[in-house]
């Protein structure tokens, strides 16, 4: 939700710079907020029309964005305006921009030096748009295939575009222009107005995706937890099933943060929950992979116990093998707490058979499919590795605290408070697939 505010504010600040106002004046700040509020209200209308209109608008915005990127690349080769700060492709300029300045940071408006992690905190939210497809999983035709493939394509395309812009600007513009002129990319492009259209379209697309995803996530949480005060947020209205109350809640919070701050203030705030989410998802895969190993180990144990039980049916070996079966079942009793379904299917089957008719046996031990599925056979599935995921989770937490430790601490404490509250307010929630 705050990410949508960030993109709307970014669009508003850029649009306000076109007005005859002093950049640092109060009038310019309120003009930027006015543009951002207007954008947010307009996006609420698009989301209220349904997910089909969200996708249609995103496709139209994508066409404009691609035209703006092409305009930028052509301008880097044949810029007829020769703006201040633009030198054209030069090995000397590229070499000078490759390494950090002598003070390993830079000053903005006579403010304190900004280092790597400070800049990362502001820049990081710009890449979080790759989550848009995941956020709309309920509206996807084949989520199991669409989410990983779409996310990887989004990450690849974003990475290519960001590296292209960084390399082109670094090879054609002087360092001072890159540090002080926020409109330098527009000046490099062949047609400035077309690049501005692409810039605004990019902000609109990101804000639209953030708002659309946020209201659907909030609605899903309200539907799953069934907490009394959140029940209205799960309500979907109209034929297109729009979570109206969730949308209005998201829009209200977005408008509140638009009135609070600017891009540099909102950037690190937005980065924290995303980094925390990525850390949680990576750790979840690590935990899932370890649980899968435990499940397989426990299944082999029950299979061994079952074979012992079968052999025990022979009179001559019943006395010796009864004790072996008991020892086989008790070796890893802690695993039974993780996978009780396996115990019901295997461990208790013998007792059910001895005391129930065939019809009642089927009712007493309901069939239960394996909780944890094998990894997908797609090519990209081979890139999944539990130890890489664990290392990435730790890296995300480290980046959080290196960027703004106070924001990171607040995010972690908020997550802990939510966890404790939901555990007490809704103890009947499913504890996870391993149970």
mmCIF file of N, CA and C in Angstrom, residues 62-78 89 161 164-165 168 185 188-191 194-195 198:
data_model
loop_
_atom_site.group_PDB
_atom_site.id
_atom_site.type_symbol
_atom_site.label_atom_id
_atom_site.label_comp_id
_atom_site.label_asym_id
_atom_site.label_seq_id
_atom_site.Cartn_x
_atom_site.Cartn_y
_atom_site.Cartn_z
ATOM 1 N N UNK A 62 2.357 -0.719 -20.960
ATOM 2 C CA UNK A 62 3.587 -1.398 -21.370
ATOM 3 C C UNK A 62 4.034 -0.947 -22.756
ATOM 4 N N UNK A 63 3.088 -0.757 -23.667
ATOM 5 C CA UNK A 63 3.432 -0.308 -25.021
ATOM 6 C C UNK A 63 4.091 1.072 -24.984
ATOM 7 N N UNK A 64 3.534 1.978 -24.187
ATOM 8 C CA UNK A 64 4.119 3.320 -24.059
ATOM 9 C C UNK A 64 5.502 3.242 -23.423
ATOM 10 N N UNK A 65 5.649 2.372 -22.436
ATOM 11 C CA UNK A 65 6.926 2.236 -21.734
ATOM 12 C C UNK A 65 8.020 1.733 -22.673
ATOM 13 N N UNK A 66 7.703 0.770 -23.515
ATOM 14 C CA UNK A 66 8.691 0.248 -24.470
ATOM 15 C C UNK A 66 9.099 1.329 -25.471
ATOM 16 N N UNK A 67 8.139 2.157 -25.905
ATOM 17 C CA UNK A 67 8.462 3.256 -26.810
ATOM 18 C C UNK A 67 9.403 4.261 -26.139
ATOM 19 N N UNK A 68 9.199 4.522 -24.843
ATOM 20 C CA UNK A 68 10.056 5.454 -24.116
ATOM 21 C C UNK A 68 11.467 4.902 -23.968
ATOM 22 N N UNK A 69 11.595 3.599 -23.727
ATOM 23 C CA UNK A 69 12.924 2.984 -23.622
ATOM 24 C C UNK A 69 13.667 3.091 -24.953
ATOM 25 N N UNK A 70 12.964 2.834 -26.053
ATOM 26 C CA UNK A 70 13.579 2.965 -27.375
ATOM 27 C C UNK A 70 13.988 4.412 -27.640
ATOM 28 N N UNK A 71 13.161 5.356 -27.231
ATOM 29 C CA UNK A 71 13.481 6.775 -27.376
ATOM 30 C C UNK A 71 14.757 7.128 -26.612
ATOM 31 N N UNK A 72 14.915 6.581 -25.409
ATOM 32 C CA UNK A 72 16.108 6.837 -24.591
ATOM 33 C C UNK A 72 17.361 6.271 -25.261
ATOM 34 N N UNK A 73 17.266 5.045 -25.778
ATOM 35 C CA UNK A 73 18.436 4.416 -26.402
ATOM 36 C C UNK A 73 18.856 5.162 -27.671
ATOM 37 N N UNK A 74 17.876 5.582 -28.487
ATOM 38 C CA UNK A 74 18.201 6.328 -29.700
ATOM 39 C C UNK A 74 18.825 7.680 -29.354
ATOM 40 N N UNK A 75 18.318 8.332 -28.323
ATOM 41 C CA UNK A 75 18.856 9.619 -27.924
ATOM 42 C C UNK A 75 20.285 9.541 -27.431
ATOM 43 N N UNK A 76 20.667 8.412 -26.838
ATOM 44 C CA UNK A 76 22.043 8.276 -26.354
ATOM 45 C C UNK A 76 23.044 8.243 -27.504
ATOM 46 N N UNK A 77 22.577 7.855 -28.708
ATOM 47 C CA UNK A 77 23.457 7.834 -29.883
ATOM 48 C C UNK A 77 23.349 9.116 -30.702
ATOM 49 N N UNK A 78 22.137 9.667 -30.807
ATOM 50 C CA UNK A 78 21.943 10.822 -31.702
ATOM 51 C C UNK A 78 21.117 11.894 -31.000
ATOM 52 N N UNK A 89 28.882 9.002 -25.829
ATOM 53 C CA UNK A 89 29.624 7.818 -25.396
ATOM 54 C C UNK A 89 31.108 8.134 -25.328
ATOM 55 N N UNK A 161 16.611 -4.028 -18.107
ATOM 56 C CA UNK A 161 16.326 -2.606 -18.294
ATOM 57 C C UNK A 161 17.140 -1.735 -17.337
ATOM 58 N N UNK A 164 20.715 -1.647 -18.402
ATOM 59 C CA UNK A 164 20.854 -0.855 -19.630
ATOM 60 C C UNK A 164 20.875 0.637 -19.309
ATOM 61 N N UNK A 165 19.933 1.086 -18.481
ATOM 62 C CA UNK A 165 19.887 2.505 -18.120
ATOM 63 C C UNK A 165 21.150 2.925 -17.367
ATOM 64 N N UNK A 168 24.173 2.993 -19.902
ATOM 65 C CA UNK A 168 24.075 4.081 -20.883
ATOM 66 C C UNK A 168 24.330 5.434 -20.219
ATOM 67 N N UNK A 185 17.931 11.676 -17.541
ATOM 68 C CA UNK A 185 17.533 10.647 -18.518
ATOM 69 C C UNK A 185 16.606 11.233 -19.578
ATOM 70 N N UNK A 188 18.736 13.057 -22.065
ATOM 71 C CA UNK A 188 19.499 12.160 -22.942
ATOM 72 C C UNK A 188 18.612 11.621 -24.057
ATOM 73 N N UNK A 189 17.337 11.403 -23.788
ATOM 74 C CA UNK A 189 16.440 10.797 -24.781
ATOM 75 C C UNK A 189 16.269 11.693 -26.002
ATOM 76 N N UNK A 190 15.850 11.072 -27.088
ATOM 77 C CA UNK A 190 15.701 11.792 -28.349
ATOM 78 C C UNK A 190 14.527 12.765 -28.293
ATOM 79 N N UNK A 191 13.397 12.317 -27.795
ATOM 80 C CA UNK A 191 12.206 13.146 -27.656
ATOM 81 C C UNK A 191 11.839 13.210 -26.172
ATOM 82 N N UNK A 194 8.193 12.202 -24.982
ATOM 83 C CA UNK A 194 7.896 10.772 -25.055
ATOM 84 C C UNK A 194 8.507 10.039 -23.868
ATOM 85 N N UNK A 195 9.725 10.436 -23.484
ATOM 86 C CA UNK A 195 10.348 9.792 -22.323
ATOM 87 C C UNK A 195 9.559 10.107 -21.047
ATOM 88 N N UNK A 198 6.707 7.820 -20.801
ATOM 89 C CA UNK A 198 7.140 6.517 -20.303
ATOM 90 C C UNK A 198 7.404 6.527 -18.814
#
